[in-house]
Tab-separated table of C-alpha atoms and ligand atoms in Angstrom:
chain	number	residue	atom	x	y	z
O	1	MET	CA	0.000	0.000	0.000
O	2	SER	CA	1.466	3.313	-0.992
O	3	ARG	CA	1.130	6.330	1.272
O	4	ARG	CA	1.821	9.898	0.364
O	5	ASN	CA	4.398	10.472	3.099
O	6	GLN	CA	6.178	7.237	2.259
O	7	THR	CA	9.873	7.436	1.429
O	8	LEU	CA	11.287	5.732	-1.644
O	9	GLY	CA	13.234	3.386	0.642
O	10	GLU	CA	10.034	2.274	2.395
O	11	PHE	CA	8.199	1.973	-0.914
O	12	ILE	CA	10.903	-0.276	-2.387
O	13	ILE	CA	10.858	-2.596	0.623
O	14	GLU	CA	7.056	-2.789	0.757
O	15	ASN	CA	6.731	-3.478	-2.955
O	16	GLN	CA	9.612	-5.881	-3.343
O	17	SER	CA	7.455	-8.967	-2.982
O	18	SER	CA	5.297	-7.884	-5.927
O	19	PHE	CA	8.201	-8.101	-8.386
O	20	LYS	CA	7.961	-11.028	-10.736
O	21	TYR	CA	11.368	-12.459	-9.842
O	22	THR	CA	11.993	-11.360	-6.328
O	23	SER	CA	15.486	-11.660	-4.926
O	24	GLY	CA	16.122	-8.121	-3.738
O	25	GLU	CA	18.451	-7.571	-6.668
O	26	LEU	CA	16.145	-5.169	-8.490
O	27	SER	CA	15.517	-3.286	-5.247
O	28	ARG	CA	19.257	-2.880	-4.757
O	29	LEU	CA	19.532	-1.638	-8.313
O	30	ILE	CA	16.836	1.046	-7.860
O	31	ASN	CA	18.544	1.960	-4.586
O	32	SER	CA	21.877	2.501	-6.292
O	33	ILE	CA	20.234	4.669	-8.955
O	34	ARG	CA	18.581	6.872	-6.332
O	35	LEU	CA	21.930	7.261	-4.592
O	36	ALA	CA	23.840	8.207	-7.755
O	37	ALA	CA	21.016	10.586	-8.659
O	38	LYS	CA	21.510	12.445	-5.374
O	39	VAL	CA	25.201	12.922	-6.110
O	40	VAL	CA	24.522	14.081	-9.669
O	41	ASN	CA	21.723	16.349	-8.419
O	42	HIS	CA	24.169	18.051	-6.078
O	43	GLU	CA	26.536	18.683	-8.965
O	44	VAL	CA	23.783	19.855	-11.360
O	45	ASN	CA	22.564	22.339	-8.754
O	46	LYS	CA	25.905	24.052	-8.520
O	47	ALA	CA	26.612	23.964	-12.280
O	48	GLY	CA	26.305	27.745	-12.498
O	49	LEU	CA	29.019	28.098	-9.853
O	50	VAL	CA	31.565	25.897	-11.572
O	51	ASP	CA	33.561	28.796	-12.989
O	52	ILE	CA	33.589	30.542	-9.616
O	53	LEU	CA	34.341	27.447	-7.536
O	54	GLY	CA	36.849	26.224	-10.057
O	55	ALA	CA	38.674	29.530	-10.208
O	56	ALA	CA	41.370	28.348	-7.770
O	57	GLY	CA	42.820	26.148	-10.475
O	58	ASP	CA	40.026	24.262	-12.126
O	59	THR	CA	40.339	21.257	-9.873
O	60	ASN	CA	37.826	19.938	-7.387
O	61	VAL	CA	38.468	18.807	-3.802
O	62	GLN	CA	39.633	15.381	-4.899
O	63	GLY	CA	42.191	17.055	-7.119
O	64	GLU	CA	40.364	16.036	-10.284
O	65	ASP	CA	39.966	18.392	-13.202
O	66	GLN	CA	36.522	19.923	-13.638
O	67	GLN	CA	34.529	17.817	-16.021
O	68	LYS	CA	31.614	18.313	-18.276
O	69	LEU	CA	28.482	17.379	-16.427
O	70	ASP	CA	27.424	14.596	-18.768
O	71	VAL	CA	30.798	12.891	-18.337
O	72	TYR	CA	30.537	13.388	-14.573
O	73	ALA	CA	27.014	11.929	-14.467
O	74	ASN	CA	28.129	8.980	-16.574
O	75	GLU	CA	30.988	8.215	-14.196
O	76	LYS	CA	28.840	8.537	-11.085
O	77	PHE	CA	26.121	6.165	-12.298
O	78	ILE	CA	28.633	3.617	-13.577
O	79	GLN	CA	30.747	3.855	-10.404
O	80	THR	CA	27.755	3.412	-8.106
O	81	MET	CA	26.464	0.364	-9.934
O	82	THR	CA	29.915	-1.172	-10.372
O	83	ASN	CA	31.222	-0.637	-6.836
O	84	ARG	CA	28.128	-2.057	-5.232
O	85	ASN	CA	28.141	-5.132	-7.404
O	86	ILE	CA	24.620	-4.491	-8.596
O	87	VAL	CA	24.483	-5.366	-12.298
O	88	CYS	CA	26.400	-7.540	-14.748
O	89	GLY	CA	26.518	-4.993	-17.562
O	90	ILE	CA	25.972	-1.337	-18.370
O	91	ALA	CA	25.469	0.466	-21.673
O	92	SER	CA	25.543	4.247	-21.755
O	93	GLU	CA	25.109	7.040	-24.252
O	94	GLU	CA	28.568	8.212	-23.190
O	95	GLU	CA	30.323	4.889	-23.872
O	96	ASP	CA	30.943	3.513	-27.366
O	97	ASP	CA	30.665	-0.069	-26.205
O	98	PHE	CA	28.852	-1.802	-23.349
O	99	ILE	CA	30.667	-2.481	-20.084
O	100	SER	CA	30.863	-6.000	-18.696
O	101	ILE	CA	31.066	-6.273	-14.912
O	102	ASN	CA	32.587	-9.441	-13.649
O	103	SER	CA	31.468	-10.325	-10.183
O	104	GLN	CA	34.321	-11.604	-8.015
O	105	ASP	CA	31.836	-13.150	-5.633
O	106	GLU	CA	30.536	-16.442	-6.992
O	107	ASN	CA	27.506	-16.388	-4.724
O	108	HIS	CA	26.533	-13.028	-6.000
O	109	GLN	CA	26.251	-13.120	-9.737
O	110	ASN	CA	23.932	-10.509	-11.061
O	111	LYS	CA	21.325	-11.005	-13.701
O	112	TYR	CA	20.396	-7.447	-14.694
O	113	VAL	CA	21.819	-5.104	-17.301
O	114	VAL	CA	21.202	-1.352	-17.291
O	115	LEU	CA	21.089	1.047	-20.218
O	116	ILE	CA	21.397	4.692	-19.369
O	117	ASP	CA	21.346	8.230	-20.729
O	118	PRO	CA	23.257	9.785	-17.796
O	119	LEU	CA	22.436	13.378	-18.678
O	120	ASP	CA	19.560	14.094	-20.991
O	121	GLY	CA	19.067	17.597	-22.345
O	122	SER	CA	22.697	18.458	-21.679
O	123	SER	CA	22.548	21.582	-23.870
O	124	ASN	CA	20.202	23.056	-21.236
O	125	ILE	CA	22.838	22.956	-18.495
O	126	ASP	CA	24.513	26.200	-19.486
O	127	VAL	CA	21.212	28.071	-19.329
O	128	ASN	CA	19.844	26.749	-16.028
O	129	VAL	CA	17.006	24.698	-17.552
O	130	SER	CA	15.887	21.269	-16.304
O	131	VAL	CA	17.802	18.192	-17.376
O	132	GLY	CA	17.402	14.509	-16.560
O	133	THR	CA	18.743	10.967	-16.439
O	134	ILE	CA	16.987	8.044	-18.166
O	135	PHE	CA	17.460	4.350	-17.325
O	136	SER	CA	16.229	1.002	-18.595
O	137	VAL	CA	16.675	-2.417	-16.972
O	138	TYR	CA	16.602	-5.919	-18.530
O	139	ARG	CA	17.291	-9.440	-17.355
O	140	ARG	CA	20.279	-10.772	-19.237
O	141	VAL	CA	19.572	-13.492	-21.824
O	142	THR	CA	23.020	-15.153	-21.693
O	143	PRO	CA	23.911	-17.437	-18.741
O	144	VAL	CA	24.509	-15.830	-15.335
O	145	GLY	CA	28.171	-15.908	-14.323
O	146	THR	CA	29.519	-15.472	-17.863
O	147	PRO	CA	30.581	-12.112	-19.353
O	148	VAL	CA	27.635	-10.219	-20.850
O	149	LYS	CA	27.240	-10.101	-24.609
O	150	ILE	CA	25.680	-7.599	-26.994
O	151	GLU	CA	22.445	-9.649	-27.131
O	152	ASP	CA	21.864	-8.929	-23.450
O	153	PHE	CA	21.446	-5.268	-24.426
O	154	LEU	CA	19.764	-5.597	-27.826
O	155	GLN	CA	16.407	-6.626	-26.408
O	156	LYS	CA	12.984	-5.384	-27.373
O	157	GLY	CA	11.466	-2.790	-25.044
O	158	ILE	CA	8.693	-5.192	-24.075
O	159	ASN	CA	11.315	-7.203	-22.156
O	160	GLN	CA	12.163	-4.323	-19.802
O	161	VAL	CA	11.754	-5.141	-16.112
O	162	ALA	CA	12.116	-1.545	-14.963
O	163	ALA	CA	12.584	1.908	-16.420
O	164	GLY	CA	12.571	5.438	-15.149
O	165	TYR	CA	14.015	8.895	-15.130
O	166	ILE	CA	15.319	11.490	-12.747
O	167	ILE	CA	14.373	15.079	-13.456
O	168	TYR	CA	16.675	17.745	-12.040
O	169	GLY	CA	14.135	20.541	-12.134
O	170	THR	CA	12.733	23.121	-9.759
O	171	SER	CA	12.626	20.080	-7.547
O	172	THR	CA	14.377	16.785	-8.184
O	173	MET	CA	12.181	13.771	-8.826
O	174	LEU	CA	12.710	10.094	-9.496
O	175	VAL	CA	9.906	8.565	-11.565
O	176	TYR	CA	9.962	4.849	-12.325
O	177	THR	CA	8.039	1.727	-13.153
O	178	THR	CA	8.644	-1.958	-12.588
O	179	GLY	CA	5.645	-2.852	-14.729
O	180	ASP	CA	3.027	-2.114	-12.106
O	181	GLY	CA	2.182	1.520	-12.829
O	182	VAL	CA	4.322	4.630	-12.536
O	183	ASN	CA	5.239	6.358	-9.289
O	184	GLY	CA	7.014	9.658	-8.754
O	185	PHE	CA	9.200	10.548	-5.751
O	186	THR	CA	10.394	14.054	-4.891
O	187	LEU	CA	13.739	14.630	-3.206
O	188	ASN	CA	13.666	16.630	-0.008
O	189	PRO	CA	17.135	18.170	-0.280
O	190	ALA	CA	17.235	19.141	3.392
O	191	ILE	CA	16.980	15.500	4.485
O	192	GLY	CA	18.244	13.729	1.381
O	193	SER	CA	15.191	11.428	1.162
O	194	TYR	CA	12.788	10.944	-1.701
O	195	TYR	CA	9.083	10.987	-0.821
O	196	LEU	CA	6.217	9.490	-2.791
O	197	SER	CA	4.674	12.690	-4.149
O	198	HIS	CA	3.039	11.412	-7.355
O	199	PRO	CA	1.531	7.942	-6.803
O	200	ASN	CA	0.124	6.071	-9.806
O	201	MET	CA	0.873	8.682	-12.469
O	202	LYS	CA	-1.322	8.641	-15.595
O	203	PHE	CA	-1.318	10.537	-18.880
O	204	PRO	CA	-4.715	12.159	-19.477
O	205	GLU	CA	-6.229	10.367	-22.522
O	206	ASN	CA	-6.421	13.673	-24.391
O	207	GLY	CA	-4.157	16.655	-24.060
O	208	GLN	CA	-3.674	20.121	-25.440
O	209	ILE	CA	0.111	20.422	-25.588
O	210	TYR	CA	2.321	19.456	-28.520
O	211	SER	CA	6.110	19.361	-28.143
O	212	VAL	CA	8.316	19.282	-31.210
O	213	ASN	CA	11.308	21.214	-32.523
O	214	GLU	CA	9.372	23.191	-35.097
O	215	GLY	CA	12.562	24.747	-36.415
O	216	ASN	CA	12.967	21.465	-38.306
O	217	TYR	CA	9.461	21.696	-39.807
O	218	ILE	CA	10.661	22.056	-43.381
O	219	HIS	CA	12.511	18.717	-43.088
O	220	PHE	CA	9.662	16.733	-41.509
O	221	PRO	CA	7.684	14.026	-43.332
O	222	LYS	CA	4.278	15.051	-44.695
O	223	GLY	CA	2.332	13.170	-41.996
O	224	ILE	CA	4.036	15.148	-39.222
O	225	LYS	CA	3.610	18.458	-41.046
O	226	ASP	CA	-0.103	17.692	-41.479
O	227	TYR	CA	-0.463	16.736	-37.819
O	228	ILE	CA	1.268	19.961	-36.696
O	229	LYS	CA	-1.164	21.956	-38.852
O	230	TYR	CA	-4.016	19.982	-37.258
O	231	CYS	CA	-2.699	20.953	-33.782
O	232	GLN	CA	-2.720	24.606	-34.834
O	233	MET	CA	-6.196	24.589	-36.395
O	234	GLU	CA	-9.024	26.402	-34.662
O	235	GLU	CA	-11.601	23.688	-34.053
O	236	GLY	CA	-13.003	22.018	-30.922
O	237	ASP	CA	-10.312	22.117	-28.215
O	238	ARG	CA	-7.687	23.347	-30.713
O	239	PRO	CA	-5.414	25.132	-31.371
O	240	TYR	CA	-3.184	23.298	-28.906
O	241	THR	CA	-0.388	24.955	-26.963
O	242	SER	CA	3.184	24.465	-28.132
O	243	ARG	CA	5.772	23.686	-25.427
O	244	TYR	CA	9.297	22.430	-26.141
O	245	ILE	CA	12.043	22.427	-23.529
O	246	GLY	CA	14.574	20.421	-25.507
O	247	SER	CA	15.152	17.828	-22.860
O	248	LEU	CA	13.050	14.740	-23.426
O	249	VAL	CA	12.733	14.017	-19.710
O	250	SER	CA	11.290	17.459	-18.954
O	251	ASP	CA	8.973	17.530	-21.961
O	252	PHE	CA	7.723	14.008	-21.170
O	253	HIS	CA	7.238	14.803	-17.487
O	254	ARG	CA	5.137	17.898	-18.181
O	255	ASN	CA	3.075	16.117	-20.829
O	256	MET	CA	2.392	13.152	-18.541
O	257	ILE	CA	1.056	15.478	-15.854
O	258	LYS	CA	-0.859	17.880	-18.092
O	259	GLY	CA	-1.667	15.790	-21.169
O	260	GLY	CA	0.281	16.206	-24.382
O	261	ILE	CA	2.327	14.705	-27.176
O	262	TYR	CA	6.109	14.721	-27.745
O	263	MET	CA	7.514	14.181	-31.229
O	264	TYR	CA	11.024	13.744	-32.561
O	265	PRO	CA	10.259	12.558	-36.073
O	266	LYS	CA	12.597	11.533	-38.836
O	267	SER	CA	13.553	14.317	-41.199
O	268	SER	CA	15.138	14.743	-44.584
O	269	LYS	CA	18.371	15.377	-42.660
O	270	ALA	CA	18.156	12.455	-40.208
O	271	SER	CA	16.377	9.385	-41.534
O	272	ASN	CA	15.785	7.926	-38.069
O	273	GLY	CA	15.380	11.140	-36.116
O	274	LYS	CA	17.710	11.846	-33.221
O	275	LEU	CA	16.647	9.935	-30.154
O	276	ARG	CA	18.173	6.605	-29.161
O	277	LEU	CA	15.974	3.546	-29.030
O	278	LEU	CA	17.621	1.714	-26.161
O	279	TYR	CA	18.204	4.327	-23.479
O	280	GLU	CA	15.825	7.130	-24.450
O	281	CYS	CA	12.791	5.821	-26.363
O	282	ASN	CA	12.253	2.359	-24.854
O	283	PRO	CA	12.347	3.468	-21.204
O	284	MET	CA	10.059	6.414	-21.963
O	285	ALA	CA	7.747	4.098	-23.935
O	286	PHE	CA	7.543	1.672	-20.988
O	287	LEU	CA	6.708	4.539	-18.625
O	288	ALA	CA	4.174	5.960	-21.104
O	289	GLU	CA	2.355	2.648	-21.512
O	290	GLN	CA	2.378	2.031	-17.777
O	291	ALA	CA	0.773	5.466	-17.408
O	292	ASN	CA	-2.013	4.832	-19.978
O	293	GLY	CA	-0.094	6.656	-22.701
O	294	LYS	CA	1.372	5.440	-25.968
O	295	ALA	CA	4.722	5.460	-27.789
O	296	SER	CA	5.193	4.910	-31.503
O	297	ASP	CA	7.644	5.496	-34.343
O	298	GLY	CA	4.690	6.773	-36.362
O	299	PHE	CA	3.626	3.311	-37.487
O	300	ASN	CA	4.802	0.748	-34.944
O	301	ARG	CA	4.842	0.331	-31.192
O	302	ILE	CA	8.288	1.449	-29.964
O	303	MET	CA	8.641	-1.442	-27.511
O	304	GLU	CA	8.228	-4.055	-30.263
O	305	ILE	CA	11.072	-2.776	-32.438
O	306	GLU	CA	13.870	-5.336	-32.754
O	307	PRO	CA	17.115	-3.494	-31.898
O	308	THR	CA	20.158	-4.046	-34.080
O	309	GLU	CA	22.666	-1.581	-32.614
O	310	LEU	CA	23.456	-0.187	-29.172
O	311	HIS	CA	23.190	3.455	-30.197
O	312	GLN	CA	20.486	3.133	-32.822
O	313	ARG	CA	18.120	6.022	-33.409
O	314	VAL	CA	14.402	5.882	-34.009
O	315	PRO	CA	11.605	8.372	-34.787
O	316	PHE	CA	9.648	8.928	-31.572
O	317	ILE	CA	6.060	9.994	-30.916
O	318	CYS	CA	4.925	9.638	-27.332
O	319	GLY	CA	2.260	10.888	-24.963
O	320	SER	CA	-1.489	10.955	-24.397
O	321	LYS	CA	-3.079	7.950	-26.104
O	322	ASN	CA	-5.602	9.731	-28.317
O	323	MET	CA	-3.056	12.311	-29.459
O	324	VAL	CA	-0.481	9.673	-30.460
O	325	GLU	CA	-3.180	7.708	-32.312
O	326	LYS	CA	-4.197	10.875	-34.174
O	327	ALA	CA	-0.587	11.536	-35.209
O	328	GLU	CA	-0.297	7.915	-36.408
O	329	GLU	CA	-3.456	8.406	-38.457
O	330	PHE	CA	-1.867	11.413	-40.189
O	331	MET	CA	1.288	9.368	-40.823
O	332	ARG	CA	-0.706	6.539	-42.410
O	333	ASN	CA	-2.758	8.895	-44.554
O	334	ALA	CA	0.340	10.612	-45.868
O	335	GLU	CA	1.935	7.352	-47.035
N	1	AHG	P1	21.125	14.393	-24.863
N	1	AHG	O1	21.339	15.646	-24.087
N	1	AHG	O2	21.157	13.160	-23.996
N	1	AHG	O3	22.020	14.274	-26.061
N	1	AHG	O4	19.618	14.375	-25.418
N	1	AHG	C1	19.036	15.497	-26.008
N	1	AHG	C2	17.821	15.060	-26.767
N	1	AHG	C3	16.505	15.134	-26.018
N	1	AHG	O5	16.570	15.181	-24.660
N	1	AHG	C4	15.840	16.367	-26.542
N	1	AHG	O6	14.456	16.263	-26.523
N	1	AHG	C5	16.398	16.490	-27.918
N	1	AHG	O7	17.669	15.914	-27.879
N	1	AHG	C6	16.486	17.893	-28.377
N	1	AHG	O8	16.958	17.917	-29.676
N	1	AHG	P2	16.862	19.231	-30.567
N	1	AHG	O9	17.778	20.228	-29.957
N	1	AHG	O10	17.296	18.757	-31.931
N	1	AHG	O11	15.427	19.688	-30.582
N	2	MN	MN1	19.222	12.278	-24.210
N	3	MN	MN1	22.686	12.450	-22.747
């Protein structure tokens, strides 16, 4: 039973028995993500001070050179999951290849792999706008105890056992699903605990916000152009409002709460769009579906796409169910 004043720690313990394969391993994994997120949050919050704090010689207290925040976030998440012996493999936007983690302890061989976008919306850092972290969790398909292989990562989104994001916004939140709905926890920075602030999150079936980089309009396929015109038409509850932050996590989060659609379509410049299937689109698609929303590449369900490459891109349309279905209708009609 979830309670509003429940901490994330309490929530994880109380819900552990409802996981399909319960061994505590997934709970430990979520725990390590919430810990790394706190460290990254601290760093994100003082991003504007880096030049001032670094003025003494551009090194931090550990004597390390100041780093770009996405590299820092990448290291923190990987370190936390590696040091605590939590997963057997990690793939990250910031790493060309996946990382295999060999457990030294034979009694403690992990079965989960994590795929992560350590800092999403990184271009927003310099201008003090919300950024995020996205993660996706699978059970490995190769035998436990052996080094992980590429096929452990190239799994369809429908195989995900957990997915979520952290949003470093006006407040910091961790929002995740283990396949039993979506719950959102807000960090109380004074205490360092996350509290269940948004239980059982759901996309409204209809929305009035559309989020797309309209600067690329001229390069979009006809179906998307037609749908954008439809959003702007004066009829019924339209024209819709246009809102685009430029960090998927923030745009998704707002649309889930208020009702809306996010689109990063293919264009004449980028035949598969920009977003990455494995650590951006699939986790967001899992969250969307768990919250009554929908995620599509314009024609197919995102989570049923067979991945072929770690860093593969895919056109992405995601949000309130009826809005995504309408956009798909425009895509079909423009074929
Ligand atoms: P990242 O910072 O991890 O590279 O991701 C940025 C992504 C996504 O978060 C955002 O919605 C999109 O890129 C913005 O792209 P445009 O600037 O092309 O609109
Ligand atoms: Mn990203
Ligand atoms: Mn990123």
